[in-house]
Amino acid sequence: MENEKPGARRASPQRPTLRDVARLAGVSHQTVSRAINDKGEIDPETRRRVLEVAQQLKYRPSRFARGLVRPATTTIGLIVDDILNPFFPELIAGVISAAEQRSWTVLISTTQKSPSKELELLRSLAGQVDALIGYLSQPDEAVAAAVEGVPLVVMHGRPDHPVFAAVEIDPRPGIQAAVERLIAHGHRRIGMVDCPGADYPVRLDVLREVAAAQGLPEPVVTDADQSQDGGAQGLSRLLKCDPDVTAVLAFNDIVAMGVYRSARSLGLSIPGDLALVGFDGLSFGDNLDPPLTTINIDKYRMGELAVSQAEVLLAGEKPPIAMLTTDLLVRSSA
Amino acid sequence: MENEKPGARRASPQRPTLRDVARLAGVSHQTVSRAINDKGEIDPETRRRVLEVAQQLKYRPSRFARGLVRPATTTIGLIVDDILNPFFPELIAGVISAAEQRSWTVLISTTQKSPSKELELLRSLAGQVDALIGYLSQPDEAVAAAVEGVPLVVMHGRPDHPVFAAVEIDPRPGIQAAVERLIAHGHRRIGMVDCPGADYPVRLDVLREVAAAQGLPEPVVTDADQSQDGGAQGLSRLLKCDPDVTAVLAFNDIVAMGVYRSARSLGLSIPGDLALVGFDGLSFGDNLDPPLTTINIDKYRMGELAVSQAEVLLAGEKPPIAMLTTDLLVRSSA
DNA sequence: TTGTATGCGTTATCAA
DNA sequence: TTGATAACGCATACAA
């Protein structure tokens, strides 16, 4: 019996299917499948003909239908704050590389500093992937609700969450080394341009502890926006609070760049008048004048670790927090 | 008739399906579907029960099965050279934003400067997306074979290809403005640290034309690797060729950073002894000392344009090349 | 309110 | 070498 409506039943501009090709080539859809997938058991001539028709129809297999039938390929989603911050590309590179090793594919999205979009993005991505990795800012409960059971690895630096896996940064070794170096250079009054709420364990707390342990006076602190402008304003505020500060720890390298600018306009030389230590170990810090001494994080490794965590999650277990250490990358600003 | 093997038929650790949940909840799979998708026609109580079972089973709908049945969502793949080069994150941001506006999802991959992986990546990605956008280095024929009919937008700067769509950068306005500025500052002998093969239209050619049109002597050129080291070596080679060069155009900002370093070690001040113009308009150039004057490309817009091109391709047409202009971003190095 | 039957586009099995 | 036929997991008419 002939089918009345070959392909006319479908909504207008739809993609051709295996059956469409089959019909036009006068074979069964199964034969087309053989041709497309280069299976052996097929006459070279029919193969050629089928392929020709397929090309003419611009046939392309549906990834959904394939996914349904073929052995599972795992896909992970990665959400970052702001891809323009050089911190993330390195992290992303680590994630991609680790995923590639496992033949996973990764889907990347960014909220571009608009935290309001985070939940929505999380929700939409959660429907498309097997696991998620995120540098997030929304509250854990909201996040948990949004991902609805999809395994999630967080890197946002937060206390332990019951179901998420996490990779965290231990700022202590780096801060310890930085403080020791500052002391060795005669500094005692340390200031910090902080960006509260964005880190855990909290860098400032660690700085205070280390300073206290070394017999230093309580560090002077000012809160700033996580940006160059924030850093610039932060330094002038810091100096207004306490003009005797001779060394500054910036929340991160971006903030540190603001400190450079501010120092320059204040007529302060680095490291002569002011020693400066950044945080993150961004490579471009090496091109600042003078090159920025900074507490380094292995961002690439961080991405790799996140993928490992996701792997464990996917296996149905909850891994312990993956800890990443820090060290001091000595350049010239301190 | 009872089914003998409820779920035992499947390979061991497989994901639960709608039917598994249905069985455990003692309802039909259809009812489960209703509960999961929050359809109205369902008793709140059974809904609750079903959801509970689903959660307990850690049920998550298959994205493939959904994709098969639901109205199509389009996914595009983006391949870049090297996500660590700050040029790309901006471009990526543009792509993501434009895709988001269309409710498309983006799959990002990078070859990390390993061109050999490019074709393989292309092939694998081609199977997972509806269209591709790529900053590629392999020959067009090889690329065409790899993507096998998947619509592709290229940004690698190459002569027109019969089936790919393209977005290209017109370096002329920027170079014109740069040369004029250099002339206004008394420069006549211009050098270029070039990275041949990576651009089209070729920046060097344009520079030559512009210089000639302005009655300047033929620019001195040296070929360099597209990296900081390349830039550093490039400058010393350039100066060895012609010690009278007073102004340099770098192939891009990364190369320009190498020029800075080299100039510093040569005891040359910028812009006093040597005027320097970069290419790309990377934002970090503003933090160099002195801030880098550079020929700017709107990278974000470039990403947006690529998505538009993809959209046209997806509609079955081949769009004309999208041209992106350049301008001079005057900072202080020239 | 709930269940039955059907189809989405592909691959795999098995018979012709 | 080819072609029926049956999954894959889900959603949606339509029937109960």
PDB file of N, CA, C and O in Angstrom, chain A residues 80-93 108-110 112, chain B residues 78-97 108-110 112 135 155 254 280 282-284 298-304:
ATOM      1  N   VAL A  80      29.927  30.401  33.545  1.00  0.00           N
ATOM      2  CA  VAL A  80      30.810  31.343  34.229  1.00  0.00           C
ATOM      3  C   VAL A  80      30.200  32.731  34.229  1.00  0.00           C
ATOM      4  O   VAL A  80      29.330  33.061  33.442  1.00  0.00           O
ATOM      5  N   ASP A  81      30.701  33.480  35.162  1.00  0.00           N
ATOM      6  CA  ASP A  81      30.311  34.823  35.458  1.00  0.00           C
ATOM      7  C   ASP A  81      30.508  35.772  34.283  1.00  0.00           C
ATOM      8  O   ASP A  81      29.631  36.501  33.864  1.00  0.00           O
ATOM      9  N   ASP A  82      31.721  35.735  33.779  1.00  0.00           N
ATOM     10  CA  ASP A  82      32.176  36.804  32.917  1.00  0.00           C
ATOM     11  C   ASP A  82      33.380  36.307  32.121  1.00  0.00           C
ATOM     12  O   ASP A  82      34.488  36.292  32.601  1.00  0.00           O
ATOM     13  N   ILE A  83      33.120  35.929  30.919  1.00  0.00           N
ATOM     14  CA  ILE A  83      34.177  35.334  30.112  1.00  0.00           C
ATOM     15  C   ILE A  83      35.254  36.354  29.771  1.00  0.00           C
ATOM     16  O   ILE A  83      36.355  36.012  29.348  1.00  0.00           O
ATOM     17  N   LEU A  84      34.939  37.633  29.982  1.00  0.00           N
ATOM     18  CA  LEU A  84      35.908  38.691  29.686  1.00  0.00           C
ATOM     19  C   LEU A  84      36.974  38.814  30.762  1.00  0.00           C
ATOM     20  O   LEU A  84      38.026  39.411  30.549  1.00  0.00           O
ATOM     21  N   ASN A  85      36.689  38.281  31.913  1.00  0.00           N
ATOM     22  CA  ASN A  85      37.698  38.247  32.965  1.00  0.00           C
ATOM     23  C   ASN A  85      38.685  37.124  32.641  1.00  0.00           C
ATOM     24  O   ASN A  85      38.304  35.969  32.570  1.00  0.00           O
ATOM     25  N   PRO A  86      39.956  37.482  32.464  1.00  0.00           N
ATOM     26  CA  PRO A  86      40.951  36.514  31.994  1.00  0.00           C
ATOM     27  C   PRO A  86      41.096  35.298  32.895  1.00  0.00           C
ATOM     28  O   PRO A  86      41.714  34.309  32.509  1.00  0.00           O
ATOM     29  N   PHE A  87      40.533  35.381  34.069  1.00  0.00           N
ATOM     30  CA  PHE A  87      40.554  34.223  34.951  1.00  0.00           C
ATOM     31  C   PHE A  87      39.839  33.043  34.299  1.00  0.00           C
ATOM     32  O   PHE A  87      40.294  31.907  34.365  1.00  0.00           O
ATOM     33  N   PHE A  88      38.728  33.322  33.672  1.00  0.00           N
ATOM     34  CA  PHE A  88      37.865  32.250  33.193  1.00  0.00           C
ATOM     35  C   PHE A  88      38.341  31.520  31.949  1.00  0.00           C
ATOM     36  O   PHE A  88      38.210  30.304  31.885  1.00  0.00           O
ATOM     37  N   PRO A  89      38.864  32.222  30.979  1.00  0.00           N
ATOM     38  CA  PRO A  89      39.347  31.468  29.827  1.00  0.00           C
ATOM     39  C   PRO A  89      40.317  30.359  30.205  1.00  0.00           C
ATOM     40  O   PRO A  89      40.254  29.267  29.659  1.00  0.00           O
ATOM     41  N   GLU A  90      41.158  30.629  31.173  1.00  0.00           N
ATOM     42  CA  GLU A  90      42.108  29.595  31.570  1.00  0.00           C
ATOM     43  C   GLU A  90      41.401  28.422  32.209  1.00  0.00           C
ATOM     44  O   GLU A  90      41.697  27.258  31.943  1.00  0.00           O
ATOM     45  N   LEU A  91      40.449  28.760  33.050  1.00  0.00           N
ATOM     46  CA  LEU A  91      39.660  27.726  33.687  1.00  0.00           C
ATOM     47  C   LEU A  91      38.894  26.923  32.629  1.00  0.00           C
ATOM     48  O   LEU A  91      38.839  25.693  32.656  1.00  0.00           O
ATOM     49  N   ILE A  92      38.317  27.641  31.696  1.00  0.00           N
ATOM     50  CA  ILE A  92      37.564  26.995  30.621  1.00  0.00           C
ATOM     51  C   ILE A  92      38.458  26.048  29.826  1.00  0.00           C
ATOM     52  O   ILE A  92      38.069  24.934  29.490  1.00  0.00           O
ATOM     53  N   ALA A  93      39.661  26.508  29.562  1.00  0.00           N
ATOM     54  CA  ALA A  93      40.596  25.665  28.815  1.00  0.00           C
ATOM     55  C   ALA A  93      40.836  24.359  29.566  1.00  0.00           C
ATOM     56  O   ALA A  93      40.894  23.282  28.966  1.00  0.00           O
ATOM     57  N   ILE A 108      29.115  25.780  26.898  1.00  0.00           N
ATOM     58  CA  ILE A 108      29.508  26.903  27.734  1.00  0.00           C
ATOM     59  C   ILE A 108      28.511  28.045  27.677  1.00  0.00           C
ATOM     60  O   ILE A 108      27.992  28.371  26.619  1.00  0.00           O
ATOM     61  N   SER A 109      28.263  28.611  28.823  1.00  0.00           N
ATOM     62  CA  SER A 109      27.381  29.767  28.861  1.00  0.00           C
ATOM     63  C   SER A 109      27.917  30.777  29.856  1.00  0.00           C
ATOM     64  O   SER A 109      28.653  30.416  30.764  1.00  0.00           O
ATOM     65  N   THR A 110      27.547  32.003  29.680  1.00  0.00           N
ATOM     66  CA  THR A 110      27.964  33.002  30.657  1.00  0.00           C
ATOM     67  C   THR A 110      26.825  33.950  30.967  1.00  0.00           C
ATOM     68  O   THR A 110      25.966  34.192  30.135  1.00  0.00           O
ATOM     69  N   GLN A 112      27.516  36.971  32.024  1.00  0.00           N
ATOM     70  CA  GLN A 112      28.076  38.317  31.866  1.00  0.00           C
ATOM     71  C   GLN A 112      27.682  39.256  33.010  1.00  0.00           C
ATOM     72  O   GLN A 112      27.099  40.305  32.799  1.00  0.00           O
TER      73      GLN A 112
ATOM     74  N   LEU B  78      30.838  26.624  18.118  1.00  0.00           N
ATOM     75  CA  LEU B  78      31.833  27.669  17.906  1.00  0.00           C
ATOM     76  C   LEU B  78      33.220  27.103  18.161  1.00  0.00           C
ATOM     77  O   LEU B  78      33.472  26.520  19.216  1.00  0.00           O
ATOM     78  N   ILE B  79      34.070  27.249  17.185  1.00  0.00           N
ATOM     79  CA  ILE B  79      35.436  26.747  17.354  1.00  0.00           C
ATOM     80  C   ILE B  79      36.426  27.894  17.277  1.00  0.00           C
ATOM     81  O   ILE B  79      36.435  28.645  16.305  1.00  0.00           O
ATOM     82  N   VAL B  80      37.229  28.044  18.292  1.00  0.00           N
ATOM     83  CA  VAL B  80      38.279  29.054  18.245  1.00  0.00           C
ATOM     84  C   VAL B  80      39.637  28.421  18.465  1.00  0.00           C
ATOM     85  O   VAL B  80      39.778  27.334  19.019  1.00  0.00           O
ATOM     86  N   ASP B  81      40.593  29.134  18.015  1.00  0.00           N
ATOM     87  CA  ASP B  81      42.001  28.811  18.039  1.00  0.00           C
ATOM     88  C   ASP B  81      42.532  28.612  19.442  1.00  0.00           C
ATOM     89  O   ASP B  81      43.148  27.610  19.776  1.00  0.00           O
ATOM     90  N   ASP B  82      42.275  29.607  20.254  1.00  0.00           N
ATOM     91  CA  ASP B  82      42.993  29.726  21.500  1.00  0.00           C
ATOM     92  C   ASP B  82      42.220  30.644  22.426  1.00  0.00           C
ATOM     93  O   ASP B  82      42.305  31.854  22.340  1.00  0.00           O
ATOM     94  N   ILE B  83      41.504  30.044  23.313  1.00  0.00           N
ATOM     95  CA  ILE B  83      40.633  30.834  24.179  1.00  0.00           C
ATOM     96  C   ILE B  83      41.444  31.709  25.129  1.00  0.00           C
ATOM     97  O   ILE B  83      40.922  32.633  25.745  1.00  0.00           O
ATOM     98  N   LEU B  84      42.732  31.422  25.255  1.00  0.00           N
ATOM     99  CA  LEU B  84      43.585  32.198  26.144  1.00  0.00           C
ATOM    100  C   LEU B  84      43.969  33.538  25.531  1.00  0.00           C
ATOM    101  O   LEU B  84      44.427  34.452  26.222  1.00  0.00           O
ATOM    102  N   ASN B  85      43.828  33.659  24.241  1.00  0.00           N
ATOM    103  CA  ASN B  85      44.057  34.943  23.590  1.00  0.00           C
ATOM    104  C   ASN B  85      42.836  35.831  23.834  1.00  0.00           C
ATOM    105  O   ASN B  85      41.736  35.494  23.409  1.00  0.00           O
ATOM    106  N   PRO B  86      43.045  36.958  24.498  1.00  0.00           N
ATOM    107  CA  PRO B  86      41.921  37.809  24.921  1.00  0.00           C
ATOM    108  C   PRO B  86      41.034  38.271  23.773  1.00  0.00           C
ATOM    109  O   PRO B  86      39.943  38.772  24.000  1.00  0.00           O
ATOM    110  N   PHE B  87      41.505  38.091  22.578  1.00  0.00           N
ATOM    111  CA  PHE B  87      40.678  38.432  21.424  1.00  0.00           C
ATOM    112  C   PHE B  87      39.405  37.592  21.426  1.00  0.00           C
ATOM    113  O   PHE B  87      38.316  38.082  21.150  1.00  0.00           O
ATOM    114  N   PHE B  88      39.554  36.322  21.749  1.00  0.00           N
ATOM    115  CA  PHE B  88      38.446  35.403  21.588  1.00  0.00           C
ATOM    116  C   PHE B  88      37.338  35.504  22.628  1.00  0.00           C
ATOM    117  O   PHE B  88      36.168  35.415  22.270  1.00  0.00           O
ATOM    118  N   PRO B  89      37.687  35.673  23.880  1.00  0.00           N
ATOM    119  CA  PRO B  89      36.590  35.811  24.840  1.00  0.00           C
ATOM    120  C   PRO B  89      35.604  36.899  24.438  1.00  0.00           C
ATOM    121  O   PRO B  89      34.396  36.723  24.576  1.00  0.00           O
ATOM    122  N   GLU B  90      36.089  37.990  23.908  1.00  0.00           N
ATOM    123  CA  GLU B  90      35.166  39.057  23.517  1.00  0.00           C
ATOM    124  C   GLU B  90      34.291  38.621  22.363  1.00  0.00           C
ATOM    125  O   GLU B  90      33.086  38.872  22.320  1.00  0.00           O
ATOM    126  N   LEU B  91      34.923  37.966  21.418  1.00  0.00           N
ATOM    127  CA  LEU B  91      34.169  37.442  20.284  1.00  0.00           C
ATOM    128  C   LEU B  91      33.132  36.424  20.765  1.00  0.00           C
ATOM    129  O   LEU B  91      31.966  36.437  20.344  1.00  0.00           O
ATOM    130  N   ILE B  92      33.562  35.580  21.647  1.00  0.00           N
ATOM    131  CA  ILE B  92      32.667  34.561  22.190  1.00  0.00           C
ATOM    132  C   ILE B  92      31.480  35.212  22.886  1.00  0.00           C
ATOM    133  O   ILE B  92      30.338  34.780  22.734  1.00  0.00           O
ATOM    134  N   ALA B  93      31.770  36.252  23.637  1.00  0.00           N
ATOM    135  CA  ALA B  93      30.690  36.948  24.333  1.00  0.00           C
ATOM    136  C   ALA B  93      29.663  37.453  23.333  1.00  0.00           C
ATOM    137  O   ALA B  93      28.454  37.378  23.569  1.00  0.00           O
ATOM    138  N   GLY B  94      30.141  37.959  22.214  1.00  0.00           N
ATOM    139  CA  GLY B  94      29.230  38.434  21.176  1.00  0.00           C
ATOM    140  C   GLY B  94      28.393  37.308  20.596  1.00  0.00           C
ATOM    141  O   GLY B  94      27.180  37.459  20.405  1.00  0.00           O
ATOM    142  N   VAL B  95      29.022  36.198  20.362  1.00  0.00           N
ATOM    143  CA  VAL B  95      28.300  35.047  19.820  1.00  0.00           C
ATOM    144  C   VAL B  95      27.240  34.566  20.807  1.00  0.00           C
ATOM    145  O   VAL B  95      26.079  34.355  20.448  1.00  0.00           O
ATOM    146  N   ILE B  96      27.653  34.435  22.045  1.00  0.00           N
ATOM    147  CA  ILE B  96      26.720  33.938  23.054  1.00  0.00           C
ATOM    148  C   ILE B  96      25.526  34.867  23.197  1.00  0.00           C
ATOM    149  O   ILE B  96      24.382  34.436  23.264  1.00  0.00           O
ATOM    150  N   SER B  97      25.816  36.146  23.212  1.00  0.00           N
ATOM    151  CA  SER B  97      24.732  37.099  23.376  1.00  0.00           C
ATOM    152  C   SER B  97      23.756  37.054  22.207  1.00  0.00           C
ATOM    153  O   SER B  97      22.535  37.026  22.387  1.00  0.00           O
ATOM    154  N   ILE B 108      30.857  25.418  22.638  1.00  0.00           N
ATOM    155  CA  ILE B 108      32.159  25.999  22.361  1.00  0.00           C
ATOM    156  C   ILE B 108      33.276  24.983  22.439  1.00  0.00           C
ATOM    157  O   ILE B 108      33.299  24.145  23.334  1.00  0.00           O
ATOM    158  N   SER B 109      34.183  25.068  21.518  1.00  0.00           N
ATOM    159  CA  SER B 109      35.342  24.199  21.564  1.00  0.00           C
ATOM    160  C   SER B 109      36.574  24.973  21.124  1.00  0.00           C
ATOM    161  O   SER B 109      36.468  25.958  20.417  1.00  0.00           O
ATOM    162  N   THR B 110      37.719  24.523  21.562  1.00  0.00           N
ATOM    163  CA  THR B 110      38.933  25.175  21.113  1.00  0.00           C
ATOM    164  C   THR B 110      39.987  24.147  20.767  1.00  0.00           C
ATOM    165  O   THR B 110      40.009  23.050  21.319  1.00  0.00           O
ATOM    166  N   GLN B 112      43.163  25.006  20.959  1.00  0.00           N
ATOM    167  CA  GLN B 112      44.361  25.434  21.681  1.00  0.00           C
ATOM    168  C   GLN B 112      45.609  25.377  20.810  1.00  0.00           C
ATOM    169  O   GLN B 112      46.584  24.727  21.144  1.00  0.00           O
ATOM    170  N   TYR B 135      36.915  29.975  13.764  1.00  0.00           N
ATOM    171  CA  TYR B 135      38.124  30.717  13.475  1.00  0.00           C
ATOM    172  C   TYR B 135      39.165  29.652  13.175  1.00  0.00           C
ATOM    173  O   TYR B 135      39.791  29.102  14.081  1.00  0.00           O
ATOM    174  N   MET B 155      35.621  32.855  10.065  1.00  0.00           N
ATOM    175  CA  MET B 155      36.106  34.172  10.448  1.00  0.00           C
ATOM    176  C   MET B 155      37.612  34.221  10.312  1.00  0.00           C
ATOM    177  O   MET B 155      38.248  35.100  10.844  1.00  0.00           O
ATOM    178  N   ILE B 254      49.080  41.273  21.000  1.00  0.00           N
ATOM    179  CA  ILE B 254      49.950  40.316  21.682  1.00  0.00           C
ATOM    180  C   ILE B 254      51.394  40.517  21.210  1.00  0.00           C
ATOM    181  O   ILE B 254      52.329  40.608  22.014  1.00  0.00           O
ATOM    182  N   ASP B 280      43.965  45.047  17.097  1.00  0.00           N
ATOM    183  CA  ASP B 280      42.945  44.221  17.771  1.00  0.00           C
ATOM    184  C   ASP B 280      42.144  45.029  18.786  1.00  0.00           C
ATOM    185  O   ASP B 280      40.980  44.752  19.020  1.00  0.00           O
ATOM    186  N   LEU B 282      42.694  45.151  22.124  1.00  0.00           N
ATOM    187  CA  LEU B 282      42.454  44.440  23.372  1.00  0.00           C
ATOM    188  C   LEU B 282      42.446  45.424  24.525  1.00  0.00           C
ATOM    189  O   LEU B 282      43.233  46.360  24.574  1.00  0.00           O
ATOM    190  N   SER B 283      41.551  45.179  25.470  1.00  0.00           N
ATOM    191  CA  SER B 283      41.368  46.164  26.527  1.00  0.00           C
ATOM    192  C   SER B 283      42.571  46.264  27.445  1.00  0.00           C
ATOM    193  O   SER B 283      42.859  47.320  27.999  1.00  0.00           O
ATOM    194  N   PHE B 284      43.308  45.182  27.619  1.00  0.00           N
ATOM    195  CA  PHE B 284      44.424  45.269  28.554  1.00  0.00           C
ATOM    196  C   PHE B 284      45.529  46.196  28.055  1.00  0.00           C
ATOM    197  O   PHE B 284      46.387  46.612  28.822  1.00  0.00           O
ATOM    198  N   ASP B 298      35.905  45.636  16.533  1.00  0.00           N
ATOM    199  CA  ASP B 298      34.790  45.395  17.444  1.00  0.00           C
ATOM    200  C   ASP B 298      34.526  43.893  17.480  1.00  0.00           C
ATOM    201  O   ASP B 298      33.731  43.349  16.731  1.00  0.00           O
ATOM    202  N   LYS B 299      35.219  43.246  18.406  1.00  0.00           N
ATOM    203  CA  LYS B 299      35.198  41.792  18.451  1.00  0.00           C
ATOM    204  C   LYS B 299      33.832  41.248  18.852  1.00  0.00           C
ATOM    205  O   LYS B 299      33.380  40.214  18.346  1.00  0.00           O
ATOM    206  N   TYR B 300      33.217  41.948  19.746  1.00  0.00           N
ATOM    207  CA  TYR B 300      31.883  41.556  20.184  1.00  0.00           C
ATOM    208  C   TYR B 300      30.924  41.562  18.993  1.00  0.00           C
ATOM    209  O   TYR B 300      30.201  40.605  18.731  1.00  0.00           O
ATOM    210  N   ARG B 301      30.985  42.639  18.258  1.00  0.00           N
ATOM    211  CA  ARG B 301      30.154  42.765  17.056  1.00  0.00           C
ATOM    212  C   ARG B 301      30.476  41.675  16.043  1.00  0.00           C
ATOM    213  O   ARG B 301      29.587  41.178  15.354  1.00  0.00           O
ATOM    214  N   MET B 302      31.712  41.320  15.986  1.00  0.00           N
ATOM    215  CA  MET B 302      32.139  40.277  15.072  1.00  0.00           C
ATOM    216  C   MET B 302      31.415  38.969  15.402  1.00  0.00           C
ATOM    217  O   MET B 302      30.930  38.259  14.510  1.00  0.00           O
ATOM    218  N   GLY B 303      31.321  38.681  16.671  1.00  0.00           N
ATOM    219  CA  GLY B 303      30.603  37.489  17.101  1.00  0.00           C
ATOM    220  C   GLY B 303      29.130  37.575  16.732  1.00  0.00           C
ATOM    221  O   GLY B 303      28.532  36.605  16.256  1.00  0.00           O
ATOM    222  N   GLU B 304      28.567  38.736  16.936  1.00  0.00           N
ATOM    223  CA  GLU B 304      27.157  38.919  16.608  1.00  0.00           C
ATOM    224  C   GLU B 304      26.930  38.715  15.114  1.00  0.00           C
ATOM    225  O   GLU B 304      25.972  38.063  14.689  1.00  0.00           O
TER     226      GLU B 304
END
